[in-house]
Short mmCIF file of C-alpha atoms in Angstrom, two decimals:
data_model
loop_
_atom_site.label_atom_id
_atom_site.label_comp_id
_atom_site.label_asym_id
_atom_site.label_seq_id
_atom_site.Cartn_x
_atom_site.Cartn_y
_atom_site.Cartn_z
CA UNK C 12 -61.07 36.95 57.93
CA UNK C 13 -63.38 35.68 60.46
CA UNK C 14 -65.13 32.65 59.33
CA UNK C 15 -68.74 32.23 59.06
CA UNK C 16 -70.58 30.43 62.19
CA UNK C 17 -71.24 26.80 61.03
CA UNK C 18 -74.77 25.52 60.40
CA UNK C 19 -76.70 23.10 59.71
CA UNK C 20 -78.01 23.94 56.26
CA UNK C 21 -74.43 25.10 55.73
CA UNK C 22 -73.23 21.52 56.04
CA UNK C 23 -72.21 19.38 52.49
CA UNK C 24 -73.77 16.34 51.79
CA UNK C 25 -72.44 13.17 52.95
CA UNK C 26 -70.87 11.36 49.63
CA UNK C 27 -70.67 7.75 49.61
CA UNK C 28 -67.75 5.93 50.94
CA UNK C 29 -65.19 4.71 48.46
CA UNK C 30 -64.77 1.19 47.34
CA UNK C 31 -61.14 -0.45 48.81
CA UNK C 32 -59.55 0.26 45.63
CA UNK C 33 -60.39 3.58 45.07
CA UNK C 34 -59.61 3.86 49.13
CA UNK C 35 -55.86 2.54 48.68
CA UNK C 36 -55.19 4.64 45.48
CA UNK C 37 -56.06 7.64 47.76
CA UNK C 38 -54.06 6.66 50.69
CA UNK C 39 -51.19 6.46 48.09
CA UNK C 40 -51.78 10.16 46.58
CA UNK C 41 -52.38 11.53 50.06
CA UNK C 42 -49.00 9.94 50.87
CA UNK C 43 -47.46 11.56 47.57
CA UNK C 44 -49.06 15.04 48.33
CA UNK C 45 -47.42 15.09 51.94
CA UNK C 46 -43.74 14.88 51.05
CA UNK C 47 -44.01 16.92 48.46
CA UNK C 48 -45.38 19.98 51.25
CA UNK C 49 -42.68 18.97 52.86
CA UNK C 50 -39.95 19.46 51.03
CA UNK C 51 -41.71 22.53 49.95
CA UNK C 52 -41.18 23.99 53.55
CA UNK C 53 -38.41 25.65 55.12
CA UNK C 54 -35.89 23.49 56.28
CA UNK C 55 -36.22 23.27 59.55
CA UNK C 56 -32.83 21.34 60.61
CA UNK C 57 -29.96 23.24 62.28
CA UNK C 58 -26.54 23.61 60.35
CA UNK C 59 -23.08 23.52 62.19
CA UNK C 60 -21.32 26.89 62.50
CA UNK C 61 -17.92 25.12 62.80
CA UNK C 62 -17.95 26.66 66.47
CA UNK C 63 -19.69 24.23 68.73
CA UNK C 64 -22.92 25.91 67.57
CA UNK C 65 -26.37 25.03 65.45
CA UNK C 66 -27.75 27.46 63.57
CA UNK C 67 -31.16 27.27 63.47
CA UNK C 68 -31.90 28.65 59.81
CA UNK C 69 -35.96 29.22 60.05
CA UNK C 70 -35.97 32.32 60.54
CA UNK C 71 -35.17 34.01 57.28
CA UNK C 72 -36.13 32.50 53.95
CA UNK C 73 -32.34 33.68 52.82
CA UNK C 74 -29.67 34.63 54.96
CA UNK C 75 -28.26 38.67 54.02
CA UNK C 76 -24.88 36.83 51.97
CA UNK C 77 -27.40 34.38 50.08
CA UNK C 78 -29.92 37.04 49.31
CA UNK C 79 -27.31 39.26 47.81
CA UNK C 80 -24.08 37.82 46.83
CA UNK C 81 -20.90 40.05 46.24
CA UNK C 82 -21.95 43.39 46.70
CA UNK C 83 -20.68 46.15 44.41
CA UNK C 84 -20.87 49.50 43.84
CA UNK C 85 -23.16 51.04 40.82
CA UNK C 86 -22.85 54.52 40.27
CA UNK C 87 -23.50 56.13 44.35
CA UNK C 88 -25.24 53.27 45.63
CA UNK C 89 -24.56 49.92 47.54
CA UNK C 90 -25.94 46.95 45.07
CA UNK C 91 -26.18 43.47 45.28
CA UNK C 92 -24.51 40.85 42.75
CA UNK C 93 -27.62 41.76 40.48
CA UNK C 94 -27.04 45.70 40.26
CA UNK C 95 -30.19 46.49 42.91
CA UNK C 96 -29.36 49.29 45.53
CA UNK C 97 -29.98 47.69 48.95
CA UNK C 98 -29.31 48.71 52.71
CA UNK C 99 -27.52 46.57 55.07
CA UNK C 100 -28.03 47.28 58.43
CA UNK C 101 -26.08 46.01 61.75
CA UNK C 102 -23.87 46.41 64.60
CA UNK C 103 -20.28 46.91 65.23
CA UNK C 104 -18.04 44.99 67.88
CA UNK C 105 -16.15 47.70 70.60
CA UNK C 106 -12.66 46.74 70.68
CA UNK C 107 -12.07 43.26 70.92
CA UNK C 108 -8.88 43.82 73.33
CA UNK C 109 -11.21 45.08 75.39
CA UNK C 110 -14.94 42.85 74.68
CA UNK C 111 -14.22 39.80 72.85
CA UNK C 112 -16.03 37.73 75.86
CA UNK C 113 -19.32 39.97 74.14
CA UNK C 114 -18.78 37.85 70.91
CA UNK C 115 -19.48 34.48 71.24
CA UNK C 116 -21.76 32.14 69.06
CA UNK C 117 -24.82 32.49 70.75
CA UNK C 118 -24.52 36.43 70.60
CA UNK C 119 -23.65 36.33 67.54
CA UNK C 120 -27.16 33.62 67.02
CA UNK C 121 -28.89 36.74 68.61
CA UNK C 122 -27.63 39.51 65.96
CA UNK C 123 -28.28 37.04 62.86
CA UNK C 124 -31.58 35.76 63.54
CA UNK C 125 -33.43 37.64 67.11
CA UNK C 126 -31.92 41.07 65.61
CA UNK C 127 -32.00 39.91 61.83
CA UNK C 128 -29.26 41.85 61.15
CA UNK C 129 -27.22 42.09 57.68
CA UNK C 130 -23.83 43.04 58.61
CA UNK C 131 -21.12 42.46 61.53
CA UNK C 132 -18.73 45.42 61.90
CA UNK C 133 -15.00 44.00 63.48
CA UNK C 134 -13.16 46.71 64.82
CA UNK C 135 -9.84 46.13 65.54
CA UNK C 136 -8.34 48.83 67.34
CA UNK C 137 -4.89 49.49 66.26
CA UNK C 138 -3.53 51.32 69.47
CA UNK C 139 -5.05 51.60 73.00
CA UNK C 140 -3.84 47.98 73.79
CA UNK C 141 -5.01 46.45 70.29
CA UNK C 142 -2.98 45.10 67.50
CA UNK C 143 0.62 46.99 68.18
CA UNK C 144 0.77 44.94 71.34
CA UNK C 145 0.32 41.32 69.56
CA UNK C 146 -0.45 41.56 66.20
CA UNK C 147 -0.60 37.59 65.75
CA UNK C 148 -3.38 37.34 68.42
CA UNK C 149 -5.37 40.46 67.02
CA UNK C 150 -5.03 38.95 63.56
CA UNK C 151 -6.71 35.95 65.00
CA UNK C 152 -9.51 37.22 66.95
CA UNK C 153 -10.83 38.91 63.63
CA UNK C 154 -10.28 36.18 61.79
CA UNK C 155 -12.47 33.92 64.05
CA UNK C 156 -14.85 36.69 63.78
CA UNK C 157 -14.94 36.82 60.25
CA UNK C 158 -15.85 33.35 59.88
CA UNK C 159 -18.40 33.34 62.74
CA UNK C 160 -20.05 36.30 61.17
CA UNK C 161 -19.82 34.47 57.61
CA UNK C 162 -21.00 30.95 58.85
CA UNK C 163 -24.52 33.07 59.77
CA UNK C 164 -24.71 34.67 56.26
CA UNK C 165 -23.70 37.98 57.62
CA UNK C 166 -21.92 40.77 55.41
CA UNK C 167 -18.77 41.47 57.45
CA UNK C 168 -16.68 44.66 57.46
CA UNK C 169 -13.51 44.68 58.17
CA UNK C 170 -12.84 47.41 60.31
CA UNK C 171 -8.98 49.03 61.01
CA UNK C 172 -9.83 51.25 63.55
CA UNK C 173 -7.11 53.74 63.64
CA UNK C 174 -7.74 56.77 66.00
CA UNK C 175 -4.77 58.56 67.82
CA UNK C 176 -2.53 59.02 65.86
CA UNK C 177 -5.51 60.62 63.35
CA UNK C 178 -3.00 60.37 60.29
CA UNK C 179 -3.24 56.64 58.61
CA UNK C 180 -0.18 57.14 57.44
CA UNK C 181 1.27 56.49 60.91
CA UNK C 182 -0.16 53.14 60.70
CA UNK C 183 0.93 51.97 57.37
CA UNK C 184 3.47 49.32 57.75
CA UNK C 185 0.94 47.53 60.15
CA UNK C 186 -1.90 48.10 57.94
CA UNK C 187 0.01 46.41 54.73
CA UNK C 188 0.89 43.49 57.50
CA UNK C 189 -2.99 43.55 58.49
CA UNK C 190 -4.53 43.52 55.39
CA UNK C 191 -2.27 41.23 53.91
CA UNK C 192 -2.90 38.68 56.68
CA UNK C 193 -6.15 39.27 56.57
CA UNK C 194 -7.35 39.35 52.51
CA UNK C 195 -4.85 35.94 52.02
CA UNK C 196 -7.23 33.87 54.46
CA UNK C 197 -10.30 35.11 53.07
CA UNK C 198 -9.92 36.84 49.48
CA UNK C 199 -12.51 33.76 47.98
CA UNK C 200 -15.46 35.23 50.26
CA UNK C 201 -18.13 37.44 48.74
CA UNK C 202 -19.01 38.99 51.92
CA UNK C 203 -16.03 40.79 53.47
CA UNK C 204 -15.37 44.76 53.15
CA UNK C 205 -12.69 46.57 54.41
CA UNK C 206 -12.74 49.82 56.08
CA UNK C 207 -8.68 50.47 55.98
CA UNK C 208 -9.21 54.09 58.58
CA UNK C 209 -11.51 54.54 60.86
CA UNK C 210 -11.58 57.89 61.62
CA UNK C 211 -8.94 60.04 60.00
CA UNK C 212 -8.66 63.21 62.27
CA UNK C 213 -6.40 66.35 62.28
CA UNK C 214 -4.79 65.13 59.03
CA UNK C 215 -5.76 66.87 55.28
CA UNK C 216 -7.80 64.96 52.93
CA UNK C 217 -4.67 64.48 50.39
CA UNK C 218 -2.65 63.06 53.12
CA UNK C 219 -5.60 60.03 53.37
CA UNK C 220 -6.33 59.77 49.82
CA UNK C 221 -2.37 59.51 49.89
CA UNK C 222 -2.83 56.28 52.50
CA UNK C 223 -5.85 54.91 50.45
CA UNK C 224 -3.98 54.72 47.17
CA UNK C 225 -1.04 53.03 48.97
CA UNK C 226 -3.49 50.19 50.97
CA UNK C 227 -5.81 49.39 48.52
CA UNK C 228 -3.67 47.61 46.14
CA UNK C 229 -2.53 45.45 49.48
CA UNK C 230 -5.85 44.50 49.60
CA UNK C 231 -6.76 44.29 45.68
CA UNK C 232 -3.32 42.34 45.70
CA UNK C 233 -5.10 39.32 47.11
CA UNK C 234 -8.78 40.23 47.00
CA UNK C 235 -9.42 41.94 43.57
CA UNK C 236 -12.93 42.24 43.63
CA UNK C 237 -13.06 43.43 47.47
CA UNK C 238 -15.48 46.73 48.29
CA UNK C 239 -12.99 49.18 49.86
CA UNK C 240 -14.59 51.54 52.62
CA UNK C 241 -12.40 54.73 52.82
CA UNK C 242 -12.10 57.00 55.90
CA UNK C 243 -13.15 60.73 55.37
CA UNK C 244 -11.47 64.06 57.39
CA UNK C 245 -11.88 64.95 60.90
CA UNK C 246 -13.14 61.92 62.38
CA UNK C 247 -14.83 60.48 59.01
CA UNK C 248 -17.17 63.56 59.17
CA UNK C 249 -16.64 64.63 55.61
CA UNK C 250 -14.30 67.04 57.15
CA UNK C 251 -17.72 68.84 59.01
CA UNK C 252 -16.07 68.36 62.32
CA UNK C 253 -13.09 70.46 61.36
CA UNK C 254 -14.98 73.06 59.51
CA UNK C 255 -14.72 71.44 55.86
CA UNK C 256 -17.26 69.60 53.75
CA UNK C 257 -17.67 66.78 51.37
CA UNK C 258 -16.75 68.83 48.11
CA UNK C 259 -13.15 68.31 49.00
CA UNK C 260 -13.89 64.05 48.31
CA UNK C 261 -16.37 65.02 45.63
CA UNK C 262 -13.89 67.12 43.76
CA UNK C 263 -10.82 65.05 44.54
CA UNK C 264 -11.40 61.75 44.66
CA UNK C 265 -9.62 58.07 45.55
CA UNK C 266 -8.26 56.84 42.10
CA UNK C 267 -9.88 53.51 42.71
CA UNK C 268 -12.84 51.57 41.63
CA UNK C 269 -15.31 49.87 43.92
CA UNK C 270 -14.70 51.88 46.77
CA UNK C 271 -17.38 53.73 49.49
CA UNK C 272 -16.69 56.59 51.71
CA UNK C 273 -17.80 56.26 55.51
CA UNK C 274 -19.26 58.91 57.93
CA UNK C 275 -20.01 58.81 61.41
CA UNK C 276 -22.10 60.35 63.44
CA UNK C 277 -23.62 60.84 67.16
CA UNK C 278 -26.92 61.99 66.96
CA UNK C 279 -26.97 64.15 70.35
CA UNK C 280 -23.95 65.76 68.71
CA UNK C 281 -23.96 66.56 65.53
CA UNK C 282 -26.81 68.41 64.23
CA UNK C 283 -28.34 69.75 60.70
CA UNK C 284 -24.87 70.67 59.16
CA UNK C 285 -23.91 67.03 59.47
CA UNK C 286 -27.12 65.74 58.71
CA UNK C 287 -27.14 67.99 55.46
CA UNK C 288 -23.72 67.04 54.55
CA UNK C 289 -24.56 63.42 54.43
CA UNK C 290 -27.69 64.32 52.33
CA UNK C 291 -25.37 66.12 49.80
CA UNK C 292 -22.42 63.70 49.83
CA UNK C 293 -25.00 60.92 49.14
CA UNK C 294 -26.35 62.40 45.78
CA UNK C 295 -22.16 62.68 44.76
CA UNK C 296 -20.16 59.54 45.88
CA UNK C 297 -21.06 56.41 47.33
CA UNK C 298 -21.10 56.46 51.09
CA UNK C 299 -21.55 54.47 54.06
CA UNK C 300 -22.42 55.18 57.83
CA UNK C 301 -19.87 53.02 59.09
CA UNK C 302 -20.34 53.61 62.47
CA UNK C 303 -23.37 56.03 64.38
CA UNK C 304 -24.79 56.64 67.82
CA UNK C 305 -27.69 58.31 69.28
CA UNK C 306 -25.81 60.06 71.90
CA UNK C 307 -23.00 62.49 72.10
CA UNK C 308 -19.52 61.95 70.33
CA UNK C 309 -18.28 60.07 72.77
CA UNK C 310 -21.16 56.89 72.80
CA UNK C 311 -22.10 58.35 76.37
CA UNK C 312 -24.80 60.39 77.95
CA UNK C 313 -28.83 60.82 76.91
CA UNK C 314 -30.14 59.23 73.99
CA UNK C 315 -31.22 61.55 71.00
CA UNK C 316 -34.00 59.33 69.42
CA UNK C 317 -35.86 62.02 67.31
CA UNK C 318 -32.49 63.37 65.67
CA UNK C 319 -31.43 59.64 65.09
CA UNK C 320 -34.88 58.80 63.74
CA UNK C 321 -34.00 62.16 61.04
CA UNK C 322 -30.40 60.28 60.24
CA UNK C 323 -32.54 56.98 59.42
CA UNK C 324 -35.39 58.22 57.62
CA UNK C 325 -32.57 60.49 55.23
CA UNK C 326 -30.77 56.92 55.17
CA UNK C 327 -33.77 54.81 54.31
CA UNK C 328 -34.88 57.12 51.58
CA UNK C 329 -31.11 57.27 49.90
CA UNK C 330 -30.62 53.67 50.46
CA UNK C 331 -27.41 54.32 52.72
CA UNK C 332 -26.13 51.57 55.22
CA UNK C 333 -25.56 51.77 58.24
CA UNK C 334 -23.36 50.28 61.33
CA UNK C 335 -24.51 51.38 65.20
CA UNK C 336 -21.81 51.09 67.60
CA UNK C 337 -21.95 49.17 69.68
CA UNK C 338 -22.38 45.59 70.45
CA UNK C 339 -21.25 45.21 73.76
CA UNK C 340 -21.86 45.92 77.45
CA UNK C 341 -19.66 48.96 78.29
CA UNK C 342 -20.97 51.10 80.79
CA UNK C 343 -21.52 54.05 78.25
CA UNK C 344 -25.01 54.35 77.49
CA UNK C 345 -23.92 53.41 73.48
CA UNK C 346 -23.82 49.79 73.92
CA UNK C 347 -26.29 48.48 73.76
CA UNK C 348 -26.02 45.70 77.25
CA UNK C 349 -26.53 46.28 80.45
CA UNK C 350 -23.22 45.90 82.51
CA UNK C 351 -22.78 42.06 83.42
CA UNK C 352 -24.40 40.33 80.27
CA UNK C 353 -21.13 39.71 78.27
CA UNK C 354 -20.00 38.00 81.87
CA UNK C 355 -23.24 36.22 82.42
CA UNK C 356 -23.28 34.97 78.71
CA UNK C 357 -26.39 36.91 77.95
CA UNK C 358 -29.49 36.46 77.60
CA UNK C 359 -28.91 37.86 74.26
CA UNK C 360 -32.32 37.31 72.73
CA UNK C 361 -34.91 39.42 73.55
CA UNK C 362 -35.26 43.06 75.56
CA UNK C 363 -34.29 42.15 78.79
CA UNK C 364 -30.40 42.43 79.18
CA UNK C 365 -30.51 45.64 76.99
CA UNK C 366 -30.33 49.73 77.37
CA UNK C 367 -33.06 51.86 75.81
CA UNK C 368 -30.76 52.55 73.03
CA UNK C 369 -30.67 48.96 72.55
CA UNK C 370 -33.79 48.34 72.30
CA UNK C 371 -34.19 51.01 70.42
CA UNK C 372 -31.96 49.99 67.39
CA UNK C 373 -32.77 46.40 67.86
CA UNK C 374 -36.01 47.52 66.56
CA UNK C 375 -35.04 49.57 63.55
CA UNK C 376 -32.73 46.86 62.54
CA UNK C 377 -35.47 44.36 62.65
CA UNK C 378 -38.10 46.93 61.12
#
């Protein structure tokens, strides 16, 4: 509200001026009132990240882990530790044997508190050069991640990102190795989920639900409360990609508590059936976009904005979370820096060093 102009007959009159007594008990009570504003305001000191870094912690009254605690699962929804659906929203790493220089504590400064994200997706890539080829240094890199991501009040999942071969199974004895590893150093924090398959593809839904049953009790071995995100058919499409749908998880499902089913999608690719299959599975079973783009399947080519704005608003209204891959600076037009930044060492704040896409999900994350 504009205030009004100041005038003369507006003016108060002048009181008399207070005797020295009255003067000092007033310099006292204006001294009281002062500190109590503030320690009434938010702290504005910096907190150590354990990684060389401050923290600046101004920008949120709460970070996403202090606002909402362990998260659980209450009936088909994501809740907080006081049983109230919320959406996290964030970004997942690329593969870290190929962009771990994109993940460093001021990047990661950028994501909590430029971005405001909620949640840090770590894929670890299983083949392609990733954890088969050294799974001590693998195991490491997420676990620096995890407590990067955790020491800015970020949700972190856990990602085992399995892809060729499609069947988890394949993968088993590392998983159990993985998981194990991974749950023993940090089965006392509240904000770690674990995806155990990326993308399942040309494999049968009983032959995952098979793998799930096996891996979760790795994981509920050392972590008993952990939120379990479970891999759906044909690329974690709901089994849309290989001409299936979600009734075969709705009518069959993981004999486990606590546990979420994922689904990706690129927007540019995969149009109303997958759209409406996500609407559907949502009402059924608990689920969460794991990973989405807004270009074709493969992260690359022209940005669909308007058929990713449809995925969001359908997410929004069901409460659904959601991971956007990816947080790097690949060439593809799906992560979301320009070529050089990771190199550089950003600038990770702000619009400049980023793609349309982006700039584009910065914005809905922040939103």
């Amino acid at each position: 509200m504009t205030p009004a102009p100041h005038t003369a007959s507006a003016c108060p009159k002048p009181h008399p001026e207070p005797g020295p007594r009255l003067a000092a008990l007033l310099t006292v009570l204006a001294g009281a009132l002062l500190l109590l504003l503030t320690a009434a305001l938010p702290a504005t000191a910096a907190r150590p990240t354990g990684y060389g870094a401050d923290v600046p912690i101004t920008h949120r009254a709460a970070t996403p882990v202090d606002a909402g605690g362990r998260l659980q699962v209450c009936g088909t929804r994501l809740c907080n530790q006081h049983g109230v659906p919320v959406q996290l929203r964030g970004m997942s790493t690329h593969g870290t044997q190929w962009y771990a220089q994109c993940l460093t504590d001021a990047s990661l400064d950028a994501l909590a508190h430029d971005w405001r994200a909620d949640v840090l997706r770590v894929s670890t890539y299983v083949q392609e050069g990733g954890y088969e080829t050294d799974p001590a240094h693998f195991t490491a890199v997420a676990d620096r991640l995890i407590r990067q991501a955790s020491d800015r009040g970020l949700y972190v999942i856990v990602d085992w990102h399995t892809l060729t071969p499609g069947d988890p199974m394949a993968n088993l004895d590392r998983a159990t190795r993985f998981f194990t590893d991974i749950t023993s150093r940090h089965k006392d924090r509240v904000n770690v989920l674990y995806e155990i398959a990326n993308e399942p593809n040309g494999v049968s839904w009983s032959r995952i639900k098979e793998y799930a049953e096996r891996i979760i009790p790795v994981i509920r071995g050392n972590d008993p409360d952990a939120l379990v995100l479970v891999g759906t058919r044909a690329w974690s499409s709901f089994g849309v990609s290989e001409g299936a749908d979600e009734s075969e998880v709705v009518n069959d499902p993981v004999d486990a508590a606590n546990i979420m089913y994922t689904f990706h999608f690129y927007a540019a690719s995969h149009r109303d059936e997958y759209l409406a299959a996500l609407s559907r599975a949502a009402d059924r079973i608990p689920v969460f976009v794991t990973e989405f783009g807004t270009q074709n399947y493969a992260g690359e080519g022209a940005d669909d904005f308007a058929m990713s704005g449809r995925y969001l608003d359908l997410m929004a209204r069901k409460k659904i979370s959601w991971v956007n891959w990816n947080y790097s600076d690949d060439h593809r037009s799906g992560a979301v820096f320009t070529p050089g930044t990771c190199a550089a060492d950003g600038p990770w704040a702000g619009t400049r060093s980023l793609k349309p896409a982006g700039v584009w999900i910065r914005d809905r994350i922040r939103s």
